[in-house]
Coordinates of C-alpha atoms in Angstrom, one line a residue:
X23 CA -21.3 -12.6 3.0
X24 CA -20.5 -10.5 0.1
X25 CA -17.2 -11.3 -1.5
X26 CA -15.5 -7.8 -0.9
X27 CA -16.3 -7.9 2.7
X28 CA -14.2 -11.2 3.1
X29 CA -11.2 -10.6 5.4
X30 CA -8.1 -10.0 3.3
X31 CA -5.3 -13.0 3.5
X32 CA -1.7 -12.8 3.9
X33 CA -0.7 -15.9 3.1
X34 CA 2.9 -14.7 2.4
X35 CA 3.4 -12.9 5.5
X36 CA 7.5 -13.7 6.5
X37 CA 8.0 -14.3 2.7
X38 CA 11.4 -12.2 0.8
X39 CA 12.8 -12.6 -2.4
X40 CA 14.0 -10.8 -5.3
X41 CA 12.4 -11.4 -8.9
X42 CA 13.7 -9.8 -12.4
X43 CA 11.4 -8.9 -14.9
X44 CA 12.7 -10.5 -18.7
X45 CA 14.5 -7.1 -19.3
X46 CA 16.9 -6.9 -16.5
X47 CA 14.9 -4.8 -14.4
X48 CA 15.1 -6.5 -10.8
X49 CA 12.8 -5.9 -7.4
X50 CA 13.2 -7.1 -4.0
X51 CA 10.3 -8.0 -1.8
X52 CA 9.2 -8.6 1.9
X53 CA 5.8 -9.7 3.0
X54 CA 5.5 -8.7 6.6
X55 CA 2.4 -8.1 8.3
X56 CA -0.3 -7.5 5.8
X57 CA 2.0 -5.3 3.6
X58 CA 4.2 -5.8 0.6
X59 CA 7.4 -3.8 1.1
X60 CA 9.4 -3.4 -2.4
X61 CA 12.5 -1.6 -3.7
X62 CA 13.4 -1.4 -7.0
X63 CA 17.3 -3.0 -7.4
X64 CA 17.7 -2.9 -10.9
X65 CA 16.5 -1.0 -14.1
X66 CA 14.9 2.7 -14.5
X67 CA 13.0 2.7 -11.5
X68 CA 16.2 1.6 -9.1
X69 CA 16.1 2.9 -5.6
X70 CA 12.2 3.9 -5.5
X71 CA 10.2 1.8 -3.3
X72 CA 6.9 1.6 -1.7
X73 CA 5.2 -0.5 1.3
X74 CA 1.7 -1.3 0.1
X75 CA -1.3 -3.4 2.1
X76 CA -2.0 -6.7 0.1
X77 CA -4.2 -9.7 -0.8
X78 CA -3.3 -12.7 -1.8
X79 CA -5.1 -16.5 -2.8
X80 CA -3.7 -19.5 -2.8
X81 CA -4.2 -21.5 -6.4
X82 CA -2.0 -24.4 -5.8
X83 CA 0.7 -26.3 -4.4
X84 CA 3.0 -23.1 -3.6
X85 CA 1.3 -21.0 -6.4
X86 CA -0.3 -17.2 -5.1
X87 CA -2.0 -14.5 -6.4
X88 CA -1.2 -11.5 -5.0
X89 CA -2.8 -7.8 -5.3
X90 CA -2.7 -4.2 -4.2
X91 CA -3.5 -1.1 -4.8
X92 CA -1.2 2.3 -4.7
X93 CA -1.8 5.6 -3.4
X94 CA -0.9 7.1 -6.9
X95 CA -3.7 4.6 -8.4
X96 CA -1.5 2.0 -9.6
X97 CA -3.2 -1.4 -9.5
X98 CA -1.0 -4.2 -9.3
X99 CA -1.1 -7.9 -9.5
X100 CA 1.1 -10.5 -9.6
X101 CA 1.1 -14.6 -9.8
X102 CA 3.9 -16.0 -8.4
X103 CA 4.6 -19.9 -8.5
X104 CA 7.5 -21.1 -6.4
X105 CA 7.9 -24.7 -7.6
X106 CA 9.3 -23.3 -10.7
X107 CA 10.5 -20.1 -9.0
X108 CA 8.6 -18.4 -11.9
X109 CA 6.3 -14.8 -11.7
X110 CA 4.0 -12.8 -13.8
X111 CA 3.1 -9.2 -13.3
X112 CA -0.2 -7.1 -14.5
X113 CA 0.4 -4.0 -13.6
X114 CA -2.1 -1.2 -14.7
X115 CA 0.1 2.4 -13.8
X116 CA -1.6 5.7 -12.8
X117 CA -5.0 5.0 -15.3
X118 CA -6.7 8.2 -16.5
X119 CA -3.7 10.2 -16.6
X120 CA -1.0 10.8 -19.1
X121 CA 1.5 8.6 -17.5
X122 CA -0.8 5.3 -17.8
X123 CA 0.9 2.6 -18.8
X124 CA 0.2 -0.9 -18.8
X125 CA 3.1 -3.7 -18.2
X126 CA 2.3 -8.0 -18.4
X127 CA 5.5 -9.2 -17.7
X128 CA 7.1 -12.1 -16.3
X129 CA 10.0 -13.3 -15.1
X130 CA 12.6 -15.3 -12.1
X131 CA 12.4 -15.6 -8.7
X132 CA 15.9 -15.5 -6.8
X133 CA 17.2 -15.4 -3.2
X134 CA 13.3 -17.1 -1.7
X135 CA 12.7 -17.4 1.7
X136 CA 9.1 -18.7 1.3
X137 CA 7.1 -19.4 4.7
X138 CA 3.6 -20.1 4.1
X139 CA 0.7 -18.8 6.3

């Protein structure tokens, strides 16, 4: 079996939290049924939101990596480790246009509910 035609894992399905990036910026997130819902609750980008279909792996004892891929061809992925309620973000915005931008970022996970699939 060829590795992209291995079923997609949502690992974090039931999952919320909200994390803030190093500059203030702040997001809260919900994994619910193969999708990533999240809104933007603090910084320049407060109020948008998006919900997005994701993948995740697990690396380790309560350690993920999650991916997904917008609409507007923003590839996003993030590593989040629970133990230390740590995240990192790679976020590669709208390539090949004017507007691209990329972010590696990390920052601190608050308010977890973490259920494990």
């Amino acid at each position: 079996m060829a590795i992209q035609d291995k079923q997609a894992e949502h690992l974090l399905d039931g999952t919320s939290m909200n994390y803030y990036y190093q500059d203030g910026s702040g997001v809260k997130v919900k994994f619910t049924k193969g999708h990533f819902h999240f809104k933007w609750i603090l910084g320049p980008f407060k109020g948008a939101e998006s919900t997005e279909e994701y993948k995740s792996r697990k690396l380790g004892d309560k350690i993920y990596v999650v991916n997904f891929f917008m609409e507007n061809k923003t590839f996003v992925t993030l590593i989040f480790n629970f133990n230390a309620n740590v995240m990192c973000a790679s976020v590669l915005f709208t390539p090949g246009t004017e507007q691209e931008m990329v972010l590696f970022d990390g920052g601190i996970i608050e308010h977890l509910k973490l259920k494990e699939n």
